[in-house]
mmCIF file with all atom_site columns, C-alpha atoms in Angstrom:
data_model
loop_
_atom_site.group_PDB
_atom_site.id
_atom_site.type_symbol
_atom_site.label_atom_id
_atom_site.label_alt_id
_atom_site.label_comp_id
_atom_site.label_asym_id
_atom_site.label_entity_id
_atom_site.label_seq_id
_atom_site.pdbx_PDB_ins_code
_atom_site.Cartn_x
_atom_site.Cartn_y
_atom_site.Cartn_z
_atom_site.occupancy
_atom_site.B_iso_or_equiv
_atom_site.pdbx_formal_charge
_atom_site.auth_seq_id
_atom_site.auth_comp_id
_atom_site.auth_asym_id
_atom_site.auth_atom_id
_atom_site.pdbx_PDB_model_num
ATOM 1   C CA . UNK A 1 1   ? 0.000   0.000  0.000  1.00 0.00 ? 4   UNK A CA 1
ATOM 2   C CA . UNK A 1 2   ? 1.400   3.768  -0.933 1.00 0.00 ? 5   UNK A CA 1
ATOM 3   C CA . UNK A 1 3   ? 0.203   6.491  1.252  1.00 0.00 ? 6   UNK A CA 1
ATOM 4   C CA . UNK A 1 4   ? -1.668  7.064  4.452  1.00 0.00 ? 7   UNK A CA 1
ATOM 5   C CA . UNK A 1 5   ? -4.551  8.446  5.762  1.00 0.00 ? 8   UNK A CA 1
ATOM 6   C CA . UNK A 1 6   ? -5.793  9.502  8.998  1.00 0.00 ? 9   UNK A CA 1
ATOM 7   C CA . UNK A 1 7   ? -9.138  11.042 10.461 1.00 0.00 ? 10  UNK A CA 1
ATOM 8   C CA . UNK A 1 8   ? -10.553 13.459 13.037 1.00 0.00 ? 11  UNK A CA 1
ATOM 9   C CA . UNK A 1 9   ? -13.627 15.156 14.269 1.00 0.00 ? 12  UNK A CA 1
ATOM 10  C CA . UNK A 1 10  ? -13.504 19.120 15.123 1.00 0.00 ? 13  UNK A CA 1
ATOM 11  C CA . UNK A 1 11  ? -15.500 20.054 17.951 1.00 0.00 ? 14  UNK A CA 1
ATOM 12  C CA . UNK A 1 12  ? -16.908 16.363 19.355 1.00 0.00 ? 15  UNK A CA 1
ATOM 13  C CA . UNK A 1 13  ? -18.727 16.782 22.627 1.00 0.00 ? 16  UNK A CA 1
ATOM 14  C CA . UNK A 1 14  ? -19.042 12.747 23.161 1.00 0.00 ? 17  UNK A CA 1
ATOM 15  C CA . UNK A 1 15  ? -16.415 10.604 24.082 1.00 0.00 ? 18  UNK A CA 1
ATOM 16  C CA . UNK A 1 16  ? -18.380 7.297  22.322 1.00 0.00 ? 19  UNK A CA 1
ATOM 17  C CA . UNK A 1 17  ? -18.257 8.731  19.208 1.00 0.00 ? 20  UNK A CA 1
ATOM 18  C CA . UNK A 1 18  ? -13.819 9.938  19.709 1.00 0.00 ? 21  UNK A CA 1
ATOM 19  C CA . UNK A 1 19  ? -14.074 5.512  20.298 1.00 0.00 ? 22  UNK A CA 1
ATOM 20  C CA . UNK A 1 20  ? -16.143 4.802  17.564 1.00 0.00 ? 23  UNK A CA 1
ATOM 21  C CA . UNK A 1 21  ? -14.183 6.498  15.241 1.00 0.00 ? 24  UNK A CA 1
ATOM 22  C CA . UNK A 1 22  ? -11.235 4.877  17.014 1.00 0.00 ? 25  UNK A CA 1
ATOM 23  C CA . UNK A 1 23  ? -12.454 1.630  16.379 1.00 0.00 ? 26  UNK A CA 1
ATOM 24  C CA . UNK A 1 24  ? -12.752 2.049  13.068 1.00 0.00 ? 27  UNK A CA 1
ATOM 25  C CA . UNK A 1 25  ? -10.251 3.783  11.922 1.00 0.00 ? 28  UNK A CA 1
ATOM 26  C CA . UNK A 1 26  ? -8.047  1.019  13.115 1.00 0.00 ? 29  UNK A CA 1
ATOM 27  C CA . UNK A 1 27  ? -10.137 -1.567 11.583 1.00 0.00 ? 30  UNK A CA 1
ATOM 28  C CA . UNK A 1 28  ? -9.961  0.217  8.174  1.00 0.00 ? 31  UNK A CA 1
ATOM 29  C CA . UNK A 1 29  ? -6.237  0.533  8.743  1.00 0.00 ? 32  UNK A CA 1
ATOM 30  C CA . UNK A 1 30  ? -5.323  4.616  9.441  1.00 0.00 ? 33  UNK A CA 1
ATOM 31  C CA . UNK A 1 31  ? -2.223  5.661  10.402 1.00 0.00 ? 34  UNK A CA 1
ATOM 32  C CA . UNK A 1 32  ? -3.680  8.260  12.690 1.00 0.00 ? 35  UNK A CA 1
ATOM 33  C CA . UNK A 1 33  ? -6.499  9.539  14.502 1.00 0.00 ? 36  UNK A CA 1
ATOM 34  C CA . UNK A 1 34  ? -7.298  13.136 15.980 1.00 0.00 ? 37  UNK A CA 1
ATOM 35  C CA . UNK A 1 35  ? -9.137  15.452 17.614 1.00 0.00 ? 38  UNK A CA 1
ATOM 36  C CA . UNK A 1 36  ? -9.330  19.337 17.326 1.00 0.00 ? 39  UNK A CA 1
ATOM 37  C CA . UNK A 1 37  ? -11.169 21.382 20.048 1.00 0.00 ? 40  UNK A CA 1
ATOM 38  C CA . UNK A 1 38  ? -13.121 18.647 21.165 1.00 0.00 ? 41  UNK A CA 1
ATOM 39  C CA . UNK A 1 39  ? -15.651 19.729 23.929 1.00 0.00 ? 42  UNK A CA 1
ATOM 40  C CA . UNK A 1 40  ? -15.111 16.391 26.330 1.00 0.00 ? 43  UNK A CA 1
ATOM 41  C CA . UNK A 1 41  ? -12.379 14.630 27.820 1.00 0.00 ? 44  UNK A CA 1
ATOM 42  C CA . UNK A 1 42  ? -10.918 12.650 25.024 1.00 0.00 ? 45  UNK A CA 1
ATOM 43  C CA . UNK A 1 43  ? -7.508  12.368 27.142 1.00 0.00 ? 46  UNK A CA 1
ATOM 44  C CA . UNK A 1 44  ? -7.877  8.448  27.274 1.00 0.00 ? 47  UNK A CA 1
ATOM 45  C CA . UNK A 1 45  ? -10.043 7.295  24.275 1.00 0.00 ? 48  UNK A CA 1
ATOM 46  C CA . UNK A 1 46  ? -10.787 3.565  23.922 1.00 0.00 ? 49  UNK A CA 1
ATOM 47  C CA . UNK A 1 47  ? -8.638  0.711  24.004 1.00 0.00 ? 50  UNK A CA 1
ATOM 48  C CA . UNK A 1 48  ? -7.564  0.816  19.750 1.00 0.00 ? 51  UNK A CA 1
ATOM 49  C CA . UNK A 1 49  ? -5.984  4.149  21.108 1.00 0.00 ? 52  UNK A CA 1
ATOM 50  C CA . UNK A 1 50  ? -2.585  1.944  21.449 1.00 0.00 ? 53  UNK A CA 1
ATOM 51  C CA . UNK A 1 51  ? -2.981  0.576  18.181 1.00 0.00 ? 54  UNK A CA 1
ATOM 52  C CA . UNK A 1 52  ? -3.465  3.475  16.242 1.00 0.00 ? 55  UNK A CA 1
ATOM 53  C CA . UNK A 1 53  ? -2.010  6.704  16.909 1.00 0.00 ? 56  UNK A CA 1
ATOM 54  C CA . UNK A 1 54  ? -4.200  9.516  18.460 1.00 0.00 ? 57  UNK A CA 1
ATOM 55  C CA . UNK A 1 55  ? -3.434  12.874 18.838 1.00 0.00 ? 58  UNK A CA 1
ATOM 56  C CA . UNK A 1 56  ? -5.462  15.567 20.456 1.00 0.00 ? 59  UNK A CA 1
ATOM 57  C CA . UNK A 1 57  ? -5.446  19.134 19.845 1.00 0.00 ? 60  UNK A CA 1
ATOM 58  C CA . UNK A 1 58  ? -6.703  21.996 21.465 1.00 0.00 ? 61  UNK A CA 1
ATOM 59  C CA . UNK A 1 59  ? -6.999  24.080 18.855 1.00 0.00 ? 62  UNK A CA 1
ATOM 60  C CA . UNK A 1 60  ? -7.031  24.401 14.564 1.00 0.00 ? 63  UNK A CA 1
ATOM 61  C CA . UNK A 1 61  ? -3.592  26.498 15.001 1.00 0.00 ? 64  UNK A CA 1
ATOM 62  C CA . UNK A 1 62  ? -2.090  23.786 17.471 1.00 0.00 ? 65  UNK A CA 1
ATOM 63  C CA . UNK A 1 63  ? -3.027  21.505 14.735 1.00 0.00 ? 66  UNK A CA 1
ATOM 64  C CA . UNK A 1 64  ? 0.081   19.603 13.233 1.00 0.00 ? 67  UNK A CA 1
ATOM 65  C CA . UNK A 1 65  ? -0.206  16.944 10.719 1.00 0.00 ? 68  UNK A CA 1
ATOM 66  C CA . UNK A 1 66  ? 2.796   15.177 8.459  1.00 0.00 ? 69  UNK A CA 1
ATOM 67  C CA . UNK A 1 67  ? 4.261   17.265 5.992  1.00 0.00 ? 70  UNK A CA 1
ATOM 68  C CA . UNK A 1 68  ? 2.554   17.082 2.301  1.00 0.00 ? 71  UNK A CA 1
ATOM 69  C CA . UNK A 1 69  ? -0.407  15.764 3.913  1.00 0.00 ? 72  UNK A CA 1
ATOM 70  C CA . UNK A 1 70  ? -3.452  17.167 2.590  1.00 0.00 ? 73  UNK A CA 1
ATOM 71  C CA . UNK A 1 71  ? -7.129  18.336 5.068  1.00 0.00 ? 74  UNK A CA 1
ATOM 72  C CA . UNK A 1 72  ? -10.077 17.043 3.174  1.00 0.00 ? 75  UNK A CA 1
ATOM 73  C CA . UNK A 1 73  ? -12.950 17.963 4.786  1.00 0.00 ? 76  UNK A CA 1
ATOM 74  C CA . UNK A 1 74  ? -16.042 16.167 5.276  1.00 0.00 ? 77  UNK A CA 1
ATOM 75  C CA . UNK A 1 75  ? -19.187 18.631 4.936  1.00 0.00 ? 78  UNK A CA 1
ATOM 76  C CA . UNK A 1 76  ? -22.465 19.288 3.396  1.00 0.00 ? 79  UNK A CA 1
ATOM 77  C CA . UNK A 1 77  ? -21.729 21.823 1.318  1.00 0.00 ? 80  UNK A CA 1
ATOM 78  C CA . UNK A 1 78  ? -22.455 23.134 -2.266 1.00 0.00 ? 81  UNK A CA 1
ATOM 79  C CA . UNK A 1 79  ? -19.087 23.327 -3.485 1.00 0.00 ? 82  UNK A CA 1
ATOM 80  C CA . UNK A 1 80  ? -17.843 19.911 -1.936 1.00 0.00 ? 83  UNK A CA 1
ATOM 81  C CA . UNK A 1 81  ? -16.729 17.190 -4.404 1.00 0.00 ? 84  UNK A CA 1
ATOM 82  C CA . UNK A 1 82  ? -19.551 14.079 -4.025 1.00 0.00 ? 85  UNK A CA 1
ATOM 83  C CA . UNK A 1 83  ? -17.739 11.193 -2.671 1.00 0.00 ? 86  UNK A CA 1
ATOM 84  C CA . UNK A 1 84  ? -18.052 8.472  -5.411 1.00 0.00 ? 87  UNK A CA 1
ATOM 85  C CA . UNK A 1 85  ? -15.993 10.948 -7.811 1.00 0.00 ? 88  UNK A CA 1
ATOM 86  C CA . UNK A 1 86  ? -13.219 12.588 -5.586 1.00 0.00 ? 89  UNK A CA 1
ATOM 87  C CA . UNK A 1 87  ? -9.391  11.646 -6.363 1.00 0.00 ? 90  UNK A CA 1
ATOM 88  C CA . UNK A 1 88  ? -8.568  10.760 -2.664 1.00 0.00 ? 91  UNK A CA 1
ATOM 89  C CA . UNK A 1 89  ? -4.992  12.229 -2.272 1.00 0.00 ? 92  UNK A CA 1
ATOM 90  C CA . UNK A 1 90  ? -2.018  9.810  -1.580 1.00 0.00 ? 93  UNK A CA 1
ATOM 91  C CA . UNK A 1 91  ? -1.026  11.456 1.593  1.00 0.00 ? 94  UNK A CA 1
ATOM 92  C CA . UNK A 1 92  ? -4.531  12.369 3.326  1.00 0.00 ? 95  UNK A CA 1
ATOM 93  C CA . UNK A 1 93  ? -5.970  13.259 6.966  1.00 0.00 ? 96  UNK A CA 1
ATOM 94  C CA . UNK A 1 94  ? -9.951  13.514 7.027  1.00 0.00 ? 97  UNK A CA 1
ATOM 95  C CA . UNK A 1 95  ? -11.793 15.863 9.040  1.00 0.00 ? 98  UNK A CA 1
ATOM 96  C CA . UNK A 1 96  ? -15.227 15.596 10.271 1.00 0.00 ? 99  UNK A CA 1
ATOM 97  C CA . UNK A 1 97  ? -17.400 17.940 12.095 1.00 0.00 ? 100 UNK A CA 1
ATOM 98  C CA . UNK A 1 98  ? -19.772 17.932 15.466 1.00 0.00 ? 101 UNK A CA 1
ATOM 99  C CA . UNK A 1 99  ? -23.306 16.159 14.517 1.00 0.00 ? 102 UNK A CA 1
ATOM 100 C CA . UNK A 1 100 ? -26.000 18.960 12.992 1.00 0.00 ? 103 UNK A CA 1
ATOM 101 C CA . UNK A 1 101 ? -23.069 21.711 13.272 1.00 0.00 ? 104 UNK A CA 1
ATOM 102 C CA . UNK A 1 102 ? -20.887 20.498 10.885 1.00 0.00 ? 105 UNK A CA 1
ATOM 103 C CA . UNK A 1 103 ? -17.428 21.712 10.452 1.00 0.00 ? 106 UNK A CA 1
ATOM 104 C CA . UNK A 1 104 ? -16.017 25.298 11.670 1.00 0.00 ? 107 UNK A CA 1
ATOM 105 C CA . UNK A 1 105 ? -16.073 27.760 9.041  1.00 0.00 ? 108 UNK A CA 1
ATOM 106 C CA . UNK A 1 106 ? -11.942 28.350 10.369 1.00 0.00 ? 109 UNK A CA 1
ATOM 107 C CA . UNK A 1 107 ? -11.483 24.458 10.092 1.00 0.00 ? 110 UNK A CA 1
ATOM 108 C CA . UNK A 1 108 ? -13.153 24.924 6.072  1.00 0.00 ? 111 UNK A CA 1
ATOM 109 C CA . UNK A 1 109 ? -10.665 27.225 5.351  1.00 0.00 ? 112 UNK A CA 1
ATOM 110 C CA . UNK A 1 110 ? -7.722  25.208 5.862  1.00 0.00 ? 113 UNK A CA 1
ATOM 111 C CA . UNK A 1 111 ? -9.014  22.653 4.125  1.00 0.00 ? 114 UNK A CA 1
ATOM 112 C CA . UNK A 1 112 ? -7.552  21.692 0.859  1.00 0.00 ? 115 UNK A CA 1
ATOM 113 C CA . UNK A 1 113 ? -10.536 19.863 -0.398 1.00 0.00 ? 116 UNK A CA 1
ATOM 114 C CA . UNK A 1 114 ? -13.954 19.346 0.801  1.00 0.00 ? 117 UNK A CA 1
ATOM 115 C CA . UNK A 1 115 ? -15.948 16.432 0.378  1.00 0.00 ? 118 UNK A CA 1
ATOM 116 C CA . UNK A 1 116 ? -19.796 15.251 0.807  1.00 0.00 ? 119 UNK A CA 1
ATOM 117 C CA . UNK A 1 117 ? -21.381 12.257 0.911  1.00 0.00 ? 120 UNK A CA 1
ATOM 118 C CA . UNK A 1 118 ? -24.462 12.613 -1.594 1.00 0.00 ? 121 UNK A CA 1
ATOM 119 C CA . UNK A 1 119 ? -27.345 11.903 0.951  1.00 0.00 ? 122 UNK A CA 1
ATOM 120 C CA . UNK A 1 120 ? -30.396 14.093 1.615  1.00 0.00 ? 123 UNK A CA 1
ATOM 121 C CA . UNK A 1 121 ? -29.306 14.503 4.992  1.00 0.00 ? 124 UNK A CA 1
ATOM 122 C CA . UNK A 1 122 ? -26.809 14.240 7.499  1.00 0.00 ? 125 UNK A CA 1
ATOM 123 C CA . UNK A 1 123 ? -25.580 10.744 9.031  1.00 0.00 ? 126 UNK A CA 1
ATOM 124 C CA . UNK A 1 124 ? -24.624 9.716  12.535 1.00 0.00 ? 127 UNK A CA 1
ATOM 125 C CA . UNK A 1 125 ? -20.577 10.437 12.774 1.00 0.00 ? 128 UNK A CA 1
ATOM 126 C CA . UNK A 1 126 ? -19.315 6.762  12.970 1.00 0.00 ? 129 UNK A CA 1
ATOM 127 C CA . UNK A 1 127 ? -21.322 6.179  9.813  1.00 0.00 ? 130 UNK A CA 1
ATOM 128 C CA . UNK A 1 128 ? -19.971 8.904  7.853  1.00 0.00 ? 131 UNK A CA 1
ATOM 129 C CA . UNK A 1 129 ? -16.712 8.137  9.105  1.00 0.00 ? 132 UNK A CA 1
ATOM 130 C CA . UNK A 1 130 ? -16.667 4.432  7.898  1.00 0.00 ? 133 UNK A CA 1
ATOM 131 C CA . UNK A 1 131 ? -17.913 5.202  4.490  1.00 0.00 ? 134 UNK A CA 1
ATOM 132 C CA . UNK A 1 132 ? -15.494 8.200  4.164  1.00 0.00 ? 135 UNK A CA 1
ATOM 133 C CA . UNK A 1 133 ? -12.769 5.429  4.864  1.00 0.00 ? 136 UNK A CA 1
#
């Protein structure tokens, strides 16, 4: 396999969903998991967390991922790239927001693509998640 991906939530206010995610990612094989301003104690996510790397930040500007690593961004949005047709990049960390708010308009920006999953509404986080992986 060539590349690497991770994925994170911005702004997650329940620890379950920092695990599911977790979970996941490690079954789907990610190099990395984070967090970025999450609103709950995320200091000791579930047991995966020593399988897969997690790192939490406090902050978009403490943010730090690998160099030539590119933000895609998972949001509802008009100018978002449907799923089935985006070029996933070789080098890639995905970014989900808070259920029914969605990513920051900050986290947006430093995005370098953004991505939506062509439903007529939003789905639960760990669902997104998995299909996004």
């Amino acid at each position: 396999m060539r590349g690497y991906f991770g994925i994170g939530i911005e702004g997650v206010s329940k620890p379950i969903n920092v695990g599911n995610l977790i979970r996941s990612a490690h079954a789907f094989g990610a190099s990395f998991v984070f967090t970025v301003d999450a609103n709950c104690d995320v200091s000791s996510p579930a047991d995966t967390s020593e399988q897969v790397p997690f790192y939490p930040f406090d902050t978009i500007e403490s943010m730090r991922l690998p160099e030539g690593c590119a933000l895609v961004g998972i949001e509802i949005d008009d100018t978002a790239v449907d799923l089935p047709s985006f070029r996933h990049p070789r080098r890639a960390a995905y970014v989900l927001g808070m259920e029914r708010i969605g990513l920051s308009p900050a986290m947006v920006e430093c995005c370098d693509h953004l991505v939506k999953i062509p439903t007529k509404f939003s789905l639960n986080l760990a669902t997104t998640g998995g299909i996004v992986m």
